[in-house]
mmCIF file of C-alpha atoms and ligand atoms in Angstrom:
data_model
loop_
_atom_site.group_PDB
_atom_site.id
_atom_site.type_symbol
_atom_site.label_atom_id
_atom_site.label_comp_id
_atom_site.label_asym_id
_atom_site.label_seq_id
_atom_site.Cartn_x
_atom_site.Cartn_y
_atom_site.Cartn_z
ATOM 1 C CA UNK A 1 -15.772 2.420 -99.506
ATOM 2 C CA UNK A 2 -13.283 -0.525 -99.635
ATOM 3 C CA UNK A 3 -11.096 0.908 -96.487
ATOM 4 C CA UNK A 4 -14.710 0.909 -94.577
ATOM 5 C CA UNK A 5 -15.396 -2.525 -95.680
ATOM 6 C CA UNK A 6 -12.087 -3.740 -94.734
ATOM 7 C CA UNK A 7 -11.965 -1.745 -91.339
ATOM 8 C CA UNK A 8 -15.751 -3.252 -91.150
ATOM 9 C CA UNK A 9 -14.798 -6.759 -91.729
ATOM 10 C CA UNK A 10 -11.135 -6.402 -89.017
ATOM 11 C CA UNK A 11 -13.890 -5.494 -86.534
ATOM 12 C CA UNK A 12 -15.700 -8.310 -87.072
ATOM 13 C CA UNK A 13 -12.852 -10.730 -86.626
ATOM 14 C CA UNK A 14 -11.438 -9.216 -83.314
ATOM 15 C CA UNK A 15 -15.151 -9.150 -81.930
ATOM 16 C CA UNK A 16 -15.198 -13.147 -83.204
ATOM 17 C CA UNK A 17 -11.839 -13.929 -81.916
ATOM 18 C CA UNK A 18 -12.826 -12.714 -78.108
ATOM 19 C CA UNK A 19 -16.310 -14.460 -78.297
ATOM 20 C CA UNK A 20 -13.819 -17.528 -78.624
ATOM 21 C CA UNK A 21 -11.696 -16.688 -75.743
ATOM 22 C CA UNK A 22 -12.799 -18.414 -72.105
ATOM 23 C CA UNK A 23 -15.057 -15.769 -69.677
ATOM 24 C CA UNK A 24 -13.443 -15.294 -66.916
ATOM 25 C CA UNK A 25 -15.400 -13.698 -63.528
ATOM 26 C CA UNK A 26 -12.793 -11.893 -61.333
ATOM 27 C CA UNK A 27 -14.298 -11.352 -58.048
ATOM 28 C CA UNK A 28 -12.812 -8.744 -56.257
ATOM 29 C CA UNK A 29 -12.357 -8.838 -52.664
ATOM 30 C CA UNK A 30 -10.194 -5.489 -51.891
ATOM 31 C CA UNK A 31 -6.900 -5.946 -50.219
ATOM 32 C CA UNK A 32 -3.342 -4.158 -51.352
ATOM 33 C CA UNK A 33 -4.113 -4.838 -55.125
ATOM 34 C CA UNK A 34 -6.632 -2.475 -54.588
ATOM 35 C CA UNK A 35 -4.806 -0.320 -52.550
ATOM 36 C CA UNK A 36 -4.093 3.403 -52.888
ATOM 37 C CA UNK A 37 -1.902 5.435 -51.021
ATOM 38 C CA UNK A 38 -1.212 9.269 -50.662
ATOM 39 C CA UNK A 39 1.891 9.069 -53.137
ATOM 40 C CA UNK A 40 3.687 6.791 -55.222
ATOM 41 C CA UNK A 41 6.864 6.507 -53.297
ATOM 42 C CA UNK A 42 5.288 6.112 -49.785
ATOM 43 C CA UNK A 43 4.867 2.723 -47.860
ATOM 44 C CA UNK A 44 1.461 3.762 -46.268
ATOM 45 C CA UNK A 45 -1.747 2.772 -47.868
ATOM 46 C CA UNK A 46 -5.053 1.674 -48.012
ATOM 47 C CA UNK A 47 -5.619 -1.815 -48.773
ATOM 48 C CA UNK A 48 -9.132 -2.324 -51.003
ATOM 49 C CA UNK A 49 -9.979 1.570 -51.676
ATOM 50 C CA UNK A 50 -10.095 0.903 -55.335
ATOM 51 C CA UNK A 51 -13.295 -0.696 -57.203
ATOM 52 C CA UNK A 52 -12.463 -3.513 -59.560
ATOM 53 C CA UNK A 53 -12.724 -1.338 -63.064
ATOM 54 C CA UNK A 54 -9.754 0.772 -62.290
ATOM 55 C CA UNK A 55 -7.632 -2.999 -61.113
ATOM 56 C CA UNK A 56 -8.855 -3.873 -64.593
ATOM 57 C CA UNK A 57 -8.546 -0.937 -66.275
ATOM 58 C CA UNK A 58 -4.589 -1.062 -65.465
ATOM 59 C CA UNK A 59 -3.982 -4.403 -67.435
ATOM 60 C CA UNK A 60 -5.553 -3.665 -70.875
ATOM 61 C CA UNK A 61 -3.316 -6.817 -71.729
ATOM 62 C CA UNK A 62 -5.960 -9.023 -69.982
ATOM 63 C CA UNK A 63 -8.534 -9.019 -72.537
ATOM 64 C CA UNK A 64 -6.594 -10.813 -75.219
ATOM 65 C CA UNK A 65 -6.450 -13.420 -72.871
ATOM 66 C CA UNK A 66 -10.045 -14.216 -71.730
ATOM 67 C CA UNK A 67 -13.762 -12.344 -71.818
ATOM 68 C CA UNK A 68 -13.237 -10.837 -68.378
ATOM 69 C CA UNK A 69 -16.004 -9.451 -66.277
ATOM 70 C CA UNK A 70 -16.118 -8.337 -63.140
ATOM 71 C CA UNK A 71 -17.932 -8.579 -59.701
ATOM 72 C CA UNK A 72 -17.353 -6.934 -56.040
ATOM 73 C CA UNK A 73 -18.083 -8.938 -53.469
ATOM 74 C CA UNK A 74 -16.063 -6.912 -51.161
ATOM 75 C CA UNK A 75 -13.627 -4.543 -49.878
ATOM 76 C CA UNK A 76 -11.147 -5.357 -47.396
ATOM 77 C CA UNK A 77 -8.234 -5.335 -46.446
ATOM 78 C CA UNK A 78 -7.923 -9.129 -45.663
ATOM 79 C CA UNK A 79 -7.095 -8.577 -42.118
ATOM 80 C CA UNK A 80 -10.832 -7.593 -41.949
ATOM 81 C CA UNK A 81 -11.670 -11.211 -43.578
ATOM 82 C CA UNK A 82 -14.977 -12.726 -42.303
ATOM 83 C CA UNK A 83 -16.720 -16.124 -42.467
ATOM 84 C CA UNK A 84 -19.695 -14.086 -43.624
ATOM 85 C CA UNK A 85 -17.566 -12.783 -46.845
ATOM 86 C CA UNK A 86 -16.105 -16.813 -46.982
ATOM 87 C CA UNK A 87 -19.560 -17.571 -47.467
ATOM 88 C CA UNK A 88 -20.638 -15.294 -49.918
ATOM 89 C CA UNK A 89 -17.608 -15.779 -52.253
ATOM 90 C CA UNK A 90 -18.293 -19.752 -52.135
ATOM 91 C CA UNK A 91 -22.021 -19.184 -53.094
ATOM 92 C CA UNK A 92 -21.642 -16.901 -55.676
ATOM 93 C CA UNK A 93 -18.698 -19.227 -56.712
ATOM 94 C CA UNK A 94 -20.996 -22.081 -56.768
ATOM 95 C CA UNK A 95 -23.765 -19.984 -58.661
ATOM 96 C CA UNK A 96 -21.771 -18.981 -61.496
ATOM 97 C CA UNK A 97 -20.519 -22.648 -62.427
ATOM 98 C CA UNK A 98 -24.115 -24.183 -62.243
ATOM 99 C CA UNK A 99 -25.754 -21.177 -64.088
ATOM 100 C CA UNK A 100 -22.705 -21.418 -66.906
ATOM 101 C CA UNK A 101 -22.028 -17.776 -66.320
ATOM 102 C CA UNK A 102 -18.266 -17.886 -66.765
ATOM 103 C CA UNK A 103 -15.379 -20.845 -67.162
ATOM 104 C CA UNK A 104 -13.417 -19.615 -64.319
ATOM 105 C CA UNK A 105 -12.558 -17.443 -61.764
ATOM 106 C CA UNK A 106 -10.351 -15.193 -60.536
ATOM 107 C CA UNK A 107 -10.261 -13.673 -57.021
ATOM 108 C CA UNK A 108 -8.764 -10.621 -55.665
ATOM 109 C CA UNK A 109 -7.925 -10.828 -52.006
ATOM 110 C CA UNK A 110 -5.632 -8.851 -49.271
ATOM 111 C CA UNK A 111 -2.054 -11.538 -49.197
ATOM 112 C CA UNK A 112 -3.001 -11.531 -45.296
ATOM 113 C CA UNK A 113 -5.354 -14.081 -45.024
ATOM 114 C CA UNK A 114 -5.493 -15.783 -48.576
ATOM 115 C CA UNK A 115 -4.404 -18.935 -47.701
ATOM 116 C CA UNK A 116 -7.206 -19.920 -45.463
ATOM 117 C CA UNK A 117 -9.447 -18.182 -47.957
ATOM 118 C CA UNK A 118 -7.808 -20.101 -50.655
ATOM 119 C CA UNK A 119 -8.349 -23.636 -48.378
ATOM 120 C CA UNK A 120 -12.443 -22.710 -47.535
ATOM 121 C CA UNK A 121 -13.067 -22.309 -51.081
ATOM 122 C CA UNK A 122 -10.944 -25.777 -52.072
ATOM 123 C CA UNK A 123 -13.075 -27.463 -49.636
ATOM 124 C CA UNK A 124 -16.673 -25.948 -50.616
ATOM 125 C CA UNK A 125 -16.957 -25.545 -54.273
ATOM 126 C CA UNK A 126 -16.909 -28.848 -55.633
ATOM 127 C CA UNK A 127 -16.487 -27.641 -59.257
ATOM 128 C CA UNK A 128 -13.840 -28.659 -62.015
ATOM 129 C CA UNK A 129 -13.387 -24.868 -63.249
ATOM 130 C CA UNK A 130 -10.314 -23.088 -62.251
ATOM 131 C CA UNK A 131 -10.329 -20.883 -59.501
ATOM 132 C CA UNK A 132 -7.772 -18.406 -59.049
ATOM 133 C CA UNK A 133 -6.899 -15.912 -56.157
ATOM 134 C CA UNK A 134 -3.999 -13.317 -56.183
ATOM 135 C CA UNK A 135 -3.292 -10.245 -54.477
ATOM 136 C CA UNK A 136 -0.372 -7.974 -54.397
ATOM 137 C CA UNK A 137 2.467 -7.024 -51.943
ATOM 138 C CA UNK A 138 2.445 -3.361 -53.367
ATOM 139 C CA UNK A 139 -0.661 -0.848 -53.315
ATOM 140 C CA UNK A 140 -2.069 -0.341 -57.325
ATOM 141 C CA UNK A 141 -0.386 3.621 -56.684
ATOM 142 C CA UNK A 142 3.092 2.428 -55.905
ATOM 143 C CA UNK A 143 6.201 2.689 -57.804
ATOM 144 C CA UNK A 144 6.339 -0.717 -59.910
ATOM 145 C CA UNK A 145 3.403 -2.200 -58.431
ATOM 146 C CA UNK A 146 2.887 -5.934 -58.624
ATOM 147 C CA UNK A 147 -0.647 -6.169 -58.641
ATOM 148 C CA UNK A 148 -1.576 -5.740 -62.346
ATOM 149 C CA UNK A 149 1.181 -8.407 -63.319
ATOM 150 C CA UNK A 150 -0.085 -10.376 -60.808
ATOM 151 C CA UNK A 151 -4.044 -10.306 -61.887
ATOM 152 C CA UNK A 152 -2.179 -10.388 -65.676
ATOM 153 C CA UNK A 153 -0.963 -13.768 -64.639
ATOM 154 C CA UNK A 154 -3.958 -15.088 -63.024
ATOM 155 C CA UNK A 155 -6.528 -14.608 -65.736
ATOM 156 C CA UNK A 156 -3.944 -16.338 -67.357
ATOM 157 C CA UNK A 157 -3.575 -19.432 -65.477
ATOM 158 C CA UNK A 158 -7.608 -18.954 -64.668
ATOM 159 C CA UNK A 159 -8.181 -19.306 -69.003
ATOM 160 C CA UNK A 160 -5.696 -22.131 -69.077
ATOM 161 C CA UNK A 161 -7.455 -26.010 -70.303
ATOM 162 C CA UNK A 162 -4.805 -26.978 -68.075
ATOM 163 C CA UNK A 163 -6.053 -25.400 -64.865
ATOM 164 C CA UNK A 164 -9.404 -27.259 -64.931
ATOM 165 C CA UNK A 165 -9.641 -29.778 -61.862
ATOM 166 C CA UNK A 166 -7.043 -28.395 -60.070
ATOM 167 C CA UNK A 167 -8.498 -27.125 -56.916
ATOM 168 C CA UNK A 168 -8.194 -23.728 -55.733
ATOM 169 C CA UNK A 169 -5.135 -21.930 -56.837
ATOM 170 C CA UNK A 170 -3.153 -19.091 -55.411
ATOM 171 C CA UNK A 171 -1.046 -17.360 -58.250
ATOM 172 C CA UNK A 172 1.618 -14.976 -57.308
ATOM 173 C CA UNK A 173 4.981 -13.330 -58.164
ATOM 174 C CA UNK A 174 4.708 -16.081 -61.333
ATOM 175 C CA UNK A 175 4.362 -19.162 -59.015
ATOM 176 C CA UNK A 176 1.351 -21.074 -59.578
ATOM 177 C CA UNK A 177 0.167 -22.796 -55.988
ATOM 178 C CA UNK A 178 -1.918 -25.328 -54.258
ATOM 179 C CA UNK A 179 -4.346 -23.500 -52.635
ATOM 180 C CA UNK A 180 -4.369 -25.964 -49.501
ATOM 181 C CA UNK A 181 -0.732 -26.004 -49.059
ATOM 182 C CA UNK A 182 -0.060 -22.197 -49.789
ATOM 183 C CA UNK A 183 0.868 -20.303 -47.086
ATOM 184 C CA UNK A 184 2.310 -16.530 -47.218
ATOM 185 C CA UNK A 185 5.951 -16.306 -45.786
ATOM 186 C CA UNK A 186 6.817 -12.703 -46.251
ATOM 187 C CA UNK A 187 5.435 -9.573 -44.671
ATOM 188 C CA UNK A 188 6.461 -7.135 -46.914
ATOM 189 C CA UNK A 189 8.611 -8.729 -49.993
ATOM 190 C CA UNK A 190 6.716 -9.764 -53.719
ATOM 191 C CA UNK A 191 7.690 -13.270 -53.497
ATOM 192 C CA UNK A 192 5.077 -14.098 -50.356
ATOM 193 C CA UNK A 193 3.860 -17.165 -51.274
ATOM 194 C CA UNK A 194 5.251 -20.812 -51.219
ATOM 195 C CA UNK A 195 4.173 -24.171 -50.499
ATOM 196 C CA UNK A 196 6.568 -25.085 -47.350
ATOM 197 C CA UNK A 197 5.538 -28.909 -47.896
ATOM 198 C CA UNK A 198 5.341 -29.612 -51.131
ATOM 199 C CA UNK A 199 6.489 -26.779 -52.941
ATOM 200 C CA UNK A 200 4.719 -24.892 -56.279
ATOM 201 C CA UNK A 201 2.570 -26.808 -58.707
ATOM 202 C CA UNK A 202 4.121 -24.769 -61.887
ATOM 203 C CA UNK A 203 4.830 -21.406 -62.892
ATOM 204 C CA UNK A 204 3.395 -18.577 -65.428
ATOM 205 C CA UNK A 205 5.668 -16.882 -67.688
ATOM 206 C CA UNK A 206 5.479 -14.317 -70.674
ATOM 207 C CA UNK A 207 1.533 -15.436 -71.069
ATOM 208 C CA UNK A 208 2.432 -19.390 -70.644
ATOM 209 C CA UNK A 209 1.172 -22.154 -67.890
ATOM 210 C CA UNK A 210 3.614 -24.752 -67.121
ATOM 211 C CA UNK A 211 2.435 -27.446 -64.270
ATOM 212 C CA UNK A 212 5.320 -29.601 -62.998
ATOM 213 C CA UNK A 213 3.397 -31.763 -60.586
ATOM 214 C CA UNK A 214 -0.070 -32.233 -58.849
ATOM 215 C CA UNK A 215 -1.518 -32.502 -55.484
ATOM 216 C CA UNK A 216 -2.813 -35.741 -55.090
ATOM 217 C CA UNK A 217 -5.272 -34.877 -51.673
ATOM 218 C CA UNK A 218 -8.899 -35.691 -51.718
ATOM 219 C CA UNK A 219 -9.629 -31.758 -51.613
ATOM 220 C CA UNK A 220 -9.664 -31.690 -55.218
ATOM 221 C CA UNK A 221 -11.492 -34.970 -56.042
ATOM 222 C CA UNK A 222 -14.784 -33.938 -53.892
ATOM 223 C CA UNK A 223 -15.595 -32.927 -49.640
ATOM 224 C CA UNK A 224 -18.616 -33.376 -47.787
ATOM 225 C CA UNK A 225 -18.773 -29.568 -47.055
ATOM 226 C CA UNK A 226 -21.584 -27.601 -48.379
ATOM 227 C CA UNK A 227 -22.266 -23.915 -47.735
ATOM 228 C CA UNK A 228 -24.882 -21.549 -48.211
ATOM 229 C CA UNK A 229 -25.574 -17.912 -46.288
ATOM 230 C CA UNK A 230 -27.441 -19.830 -43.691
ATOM 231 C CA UNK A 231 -24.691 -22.077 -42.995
ATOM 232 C CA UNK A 232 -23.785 -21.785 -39.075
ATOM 233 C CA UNK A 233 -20.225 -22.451 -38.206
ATOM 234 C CA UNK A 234 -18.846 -23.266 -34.082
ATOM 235 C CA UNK A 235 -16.629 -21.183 -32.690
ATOM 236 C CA UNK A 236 -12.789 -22.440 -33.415
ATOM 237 C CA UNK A 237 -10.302 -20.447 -31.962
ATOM 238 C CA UNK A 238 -6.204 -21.040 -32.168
ATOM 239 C CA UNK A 239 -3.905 -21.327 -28.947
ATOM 240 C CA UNK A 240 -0.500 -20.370 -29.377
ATOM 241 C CA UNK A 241 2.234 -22.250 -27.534
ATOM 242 C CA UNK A 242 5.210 -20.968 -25.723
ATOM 243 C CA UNK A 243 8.196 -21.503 -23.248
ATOM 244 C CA UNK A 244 6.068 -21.222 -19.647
ATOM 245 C CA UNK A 245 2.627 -20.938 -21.222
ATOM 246 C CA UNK A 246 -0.367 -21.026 -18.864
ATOM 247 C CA UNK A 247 -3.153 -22.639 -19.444
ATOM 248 C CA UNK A 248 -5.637 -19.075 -19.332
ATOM 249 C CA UNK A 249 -6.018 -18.426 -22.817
ATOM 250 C CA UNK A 250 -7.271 -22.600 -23.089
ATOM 251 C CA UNK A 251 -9.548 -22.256 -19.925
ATOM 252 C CA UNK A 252 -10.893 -18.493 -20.955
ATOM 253 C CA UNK A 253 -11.719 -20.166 -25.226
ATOM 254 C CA UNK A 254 -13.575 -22.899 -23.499
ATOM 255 C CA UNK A 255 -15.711 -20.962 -21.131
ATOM 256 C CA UNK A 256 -16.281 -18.083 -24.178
ATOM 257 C CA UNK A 257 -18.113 -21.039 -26.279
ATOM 258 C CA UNK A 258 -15.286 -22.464 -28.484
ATOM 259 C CA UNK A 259 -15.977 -25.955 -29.821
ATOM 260 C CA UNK A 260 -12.584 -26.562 -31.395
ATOM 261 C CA UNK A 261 -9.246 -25.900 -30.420
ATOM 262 C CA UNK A 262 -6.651 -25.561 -32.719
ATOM 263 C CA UNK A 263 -2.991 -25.683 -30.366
ATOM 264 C CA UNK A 264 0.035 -23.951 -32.268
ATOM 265 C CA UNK A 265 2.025 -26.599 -30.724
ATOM 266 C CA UNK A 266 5.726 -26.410 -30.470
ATOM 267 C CA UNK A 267 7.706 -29.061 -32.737
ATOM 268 C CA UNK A 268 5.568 -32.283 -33.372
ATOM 269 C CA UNK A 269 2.242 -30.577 -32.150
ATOM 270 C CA UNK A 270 3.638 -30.802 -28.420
ATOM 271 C CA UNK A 271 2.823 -28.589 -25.417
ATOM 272 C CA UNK A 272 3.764 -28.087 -21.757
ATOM 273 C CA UNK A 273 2.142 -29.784 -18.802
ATOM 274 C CA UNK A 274 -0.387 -26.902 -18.269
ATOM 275 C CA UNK A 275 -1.587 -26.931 -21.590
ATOM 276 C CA UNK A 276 -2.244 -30.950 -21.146
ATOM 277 C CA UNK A 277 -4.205 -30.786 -18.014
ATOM 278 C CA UNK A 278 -6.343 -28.082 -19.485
ATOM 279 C CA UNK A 279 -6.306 -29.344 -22.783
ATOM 280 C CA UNK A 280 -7.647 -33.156 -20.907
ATOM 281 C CA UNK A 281 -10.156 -30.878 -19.196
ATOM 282 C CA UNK A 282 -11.246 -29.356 -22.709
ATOM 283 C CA UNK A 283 -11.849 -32.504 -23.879
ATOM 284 C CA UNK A 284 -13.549 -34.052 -21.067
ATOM 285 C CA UNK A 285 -16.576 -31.084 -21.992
ATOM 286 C CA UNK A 286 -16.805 -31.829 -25.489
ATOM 287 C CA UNK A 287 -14.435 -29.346 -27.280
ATOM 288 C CA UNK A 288 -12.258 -30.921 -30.189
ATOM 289 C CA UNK A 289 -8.712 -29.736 -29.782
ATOM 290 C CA UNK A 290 -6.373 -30.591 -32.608
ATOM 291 C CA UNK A 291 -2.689 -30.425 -32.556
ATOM 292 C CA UNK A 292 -0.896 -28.124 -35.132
ATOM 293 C CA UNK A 293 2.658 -27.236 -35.122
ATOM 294 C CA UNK A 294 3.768 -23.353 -35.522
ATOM 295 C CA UNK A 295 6.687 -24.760 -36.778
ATOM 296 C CA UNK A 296 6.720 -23.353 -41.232
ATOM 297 C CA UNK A 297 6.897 -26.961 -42.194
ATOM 298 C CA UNK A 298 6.486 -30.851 -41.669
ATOM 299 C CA UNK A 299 3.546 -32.819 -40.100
ATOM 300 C CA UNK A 300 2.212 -33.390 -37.274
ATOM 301 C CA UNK A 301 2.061 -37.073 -36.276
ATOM 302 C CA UNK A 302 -0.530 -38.999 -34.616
ATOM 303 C CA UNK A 303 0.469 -41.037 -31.478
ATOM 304 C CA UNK A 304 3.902 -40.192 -31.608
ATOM 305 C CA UNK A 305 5.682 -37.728 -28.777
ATOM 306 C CA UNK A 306 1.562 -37.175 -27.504
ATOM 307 C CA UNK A 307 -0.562 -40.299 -26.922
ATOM 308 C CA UNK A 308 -3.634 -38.555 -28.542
ATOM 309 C CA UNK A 309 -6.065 -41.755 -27.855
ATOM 310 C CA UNK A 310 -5.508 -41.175 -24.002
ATOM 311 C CA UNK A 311 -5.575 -37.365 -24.251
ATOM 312 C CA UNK A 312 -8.616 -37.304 -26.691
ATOM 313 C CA UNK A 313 -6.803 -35.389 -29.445
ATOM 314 C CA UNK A 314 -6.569 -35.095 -33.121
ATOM 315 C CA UNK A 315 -4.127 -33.863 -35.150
ATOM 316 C CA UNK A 316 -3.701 -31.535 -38.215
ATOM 317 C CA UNK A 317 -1.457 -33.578 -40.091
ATOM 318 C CA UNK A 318 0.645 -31.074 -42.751
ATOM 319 C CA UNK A 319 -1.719 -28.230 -42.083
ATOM 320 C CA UNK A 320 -0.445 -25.370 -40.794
ATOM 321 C CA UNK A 321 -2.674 -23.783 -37.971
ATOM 322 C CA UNK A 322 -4.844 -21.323 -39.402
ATOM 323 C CA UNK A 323 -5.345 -23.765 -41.917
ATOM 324 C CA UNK A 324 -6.375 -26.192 -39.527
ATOM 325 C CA UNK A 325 -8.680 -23.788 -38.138
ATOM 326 C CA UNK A 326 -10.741 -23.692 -41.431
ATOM 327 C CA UNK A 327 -11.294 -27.480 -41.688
ATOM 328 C CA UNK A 328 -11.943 -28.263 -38.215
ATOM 329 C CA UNK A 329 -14.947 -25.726 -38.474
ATOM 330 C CA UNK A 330 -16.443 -27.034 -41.563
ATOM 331 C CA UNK A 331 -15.875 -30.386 -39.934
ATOM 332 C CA UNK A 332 -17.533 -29.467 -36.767
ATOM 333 C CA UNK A 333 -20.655 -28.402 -38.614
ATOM 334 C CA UNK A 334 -20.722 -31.992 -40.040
ATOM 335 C CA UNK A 335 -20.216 -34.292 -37.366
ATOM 336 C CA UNK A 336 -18.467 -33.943 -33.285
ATOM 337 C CA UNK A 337 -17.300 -37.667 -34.218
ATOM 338 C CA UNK A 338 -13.582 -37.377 -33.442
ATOM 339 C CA UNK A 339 -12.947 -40.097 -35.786
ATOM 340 C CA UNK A 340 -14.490 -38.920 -38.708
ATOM 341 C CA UNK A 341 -12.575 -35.533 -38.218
ATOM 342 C CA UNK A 342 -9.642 -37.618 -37.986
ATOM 343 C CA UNK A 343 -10.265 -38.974 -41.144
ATOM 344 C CA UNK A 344 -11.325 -35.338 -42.650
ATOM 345 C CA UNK A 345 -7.646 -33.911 -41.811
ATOM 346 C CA UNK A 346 -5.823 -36.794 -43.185
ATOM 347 C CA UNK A 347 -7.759 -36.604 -46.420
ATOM 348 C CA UNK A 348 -8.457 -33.147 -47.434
HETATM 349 N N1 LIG B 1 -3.112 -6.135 -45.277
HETATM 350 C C1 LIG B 1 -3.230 -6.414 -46.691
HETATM 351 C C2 LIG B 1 -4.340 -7.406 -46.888
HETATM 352 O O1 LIG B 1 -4.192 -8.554 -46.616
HETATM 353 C C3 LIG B 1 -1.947 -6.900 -47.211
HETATM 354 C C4 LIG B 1 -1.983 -7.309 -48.678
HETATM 355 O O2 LIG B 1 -2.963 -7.386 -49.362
HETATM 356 O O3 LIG B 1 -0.871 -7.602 -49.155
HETATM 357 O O4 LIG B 1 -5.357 -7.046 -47.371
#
């Protein structure tokens, strides 16, 4: 009878003890962490096969740290990213804050295109709660696969007082990231994340979050950008620029419908003489082109080798492309006032 009542009453103080950790929502996306592949030693996989009980079920670990739940929202491999899955994620983001159903959240996305999912969310859910994304570089079958360390770390960071107010993070390979500034710089190795400007905000180690500095953009103080289902974004598309680059892939964006140009500019933003003229001609019917670089780092600077008032340009500042991409569409559903977006890209 006493061994009952003392196995009774250990019970009871585990079950308290996890009614006191933070809830944590992981929304699962698909991607590699939920890859599978035929066997554990081969490279081919894939990427979001697996629901988001068996990614949970391989990190037991996770539920000393936080009441975890989860959600699928998707499965893709990231590749297969759409605006439409953007805007579900930020609703159902936005749904569980105001309805108190968890402190955080934790994403799990394909490495592919996380950064510009990482930047839409930093710009559209104007919460203080941490919100988390990681992925994986190895499929959840592989020989020493990273994922489960990986979503291990994030709940971690996501349960963290400290995270609160941060923005959107990106956690990976132990790195804790900006979510506007992250950008993925490996195709195949674990460590395929970093912050080419500003570098990572802290790290995560043996179950502990240590921040060493802070991103001091607008992003994470408030935006004007609001989005529900029905939100309707224009059509943004990227030019790439290269030695001896016509102008076709300009001219053929404009007459499909696009209403912003982003140019991968070589350098400071800058492009050949074709690309001007067609770029001036662009402008002249109402499209938005801003300059981006497709250099991995550095600005792009207003008025400097480009006279932008006379050409009618913008430019991205520190944003890299694809990243540019993302705010010039929710900007574009705002406002066609050049200025304004001006002021959008040096802000956020
Ligand atoms: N193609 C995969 C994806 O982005 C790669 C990964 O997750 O690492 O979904």
């Amino acid at each position: 009878m006493k061994n009952v009542l003392l196995i009774l009453a250990i019970l009871v103080s585990v079950s308290q003890i996890q009614a006191q950790l933070p809830r944590v929502k992981i929304l699962a996306t698909g991607g590699t962490i939920a890859g599978a592949g035929a066997s554990a030693e081969r490279a081919g996989y894939k990427a979001g096969a697996l629901p988001i009980d068996e990614l949970l079920s391989a990190v037991p670990q996770i539920h000393k740290v936080a009441q975890v739940t989860g959600e699928q929202i998707s499965s893709v491999g990231s590749q297969d990213m759409t605006i439409d899955i953007w805007k579900k994620l930020a609703t159902r983001i936005n749904q569980i804050f105001a309805n108190n159903e968890a402190d955080a959240v934790v994403i799990t996305h394909g490495t592919d295109t996380q950064e510009e999912t990482s930047y839409f969310l930093d710009l559209t859910v104007p919460f203080k709660n941490a919100v988390v994304i990681t992925g994986s570089m190895r499929p959840a079958t592989g020989i020493s696969a990273d994922g489960p360390k990986n979503l291990y770390d994030a709940v971690t960071v996501a349960a963290s007082p400290k995270s609160k107010g941060k923005g959107v993070l990106i956690v990976f390979n132990e790195g804790i990231y900006d979510g506007r500034d992250a950008v993925k710089v490996s195709t195949t190795k674990l460590n395929a994340f970093t912050s080419p400007n500003t570098g990572p905000l802290g790290q995560v180690y043996d179950g502990k979050v240590a921040y060493y500095t802070t991103n001091l953009r607008e992003v994470n103080v408030g935006t004007p950008f609001k989005v529900t289902s029905d939100t309707k974004f224009p059509k943004v598309d990227i030019i790439y620029m290269y030695a001896d680059a016509s102008s076709d892939l300009i001219n053929d964006a404009v007459k499909d419908g696009a209403k912003g140009l982003v140019i991968a500019g070589v350098g400071n933003g800058n492009f050949n003489k074709a690309y001007m003229d067609a770029i001036a001609a662009a402008v002249k019917k109402g499209v938005v082109v801003c300059r981006a670089s497709r250099c991995v780092s550095g600005r792009v600077v207003l008025e400097d080798e480009v006279n932008d008032k006379e050409l009618g340009t913008i430019v991205s500042d520190d944003l890299n492309p694809q990243k540019a991409r993302v705010l010039l569409m929710l900007g574009l559903a705002q406002t066609n006032d050049k200025d304004q977006l001006q002021k959008y890209f040096f802000s956020y």
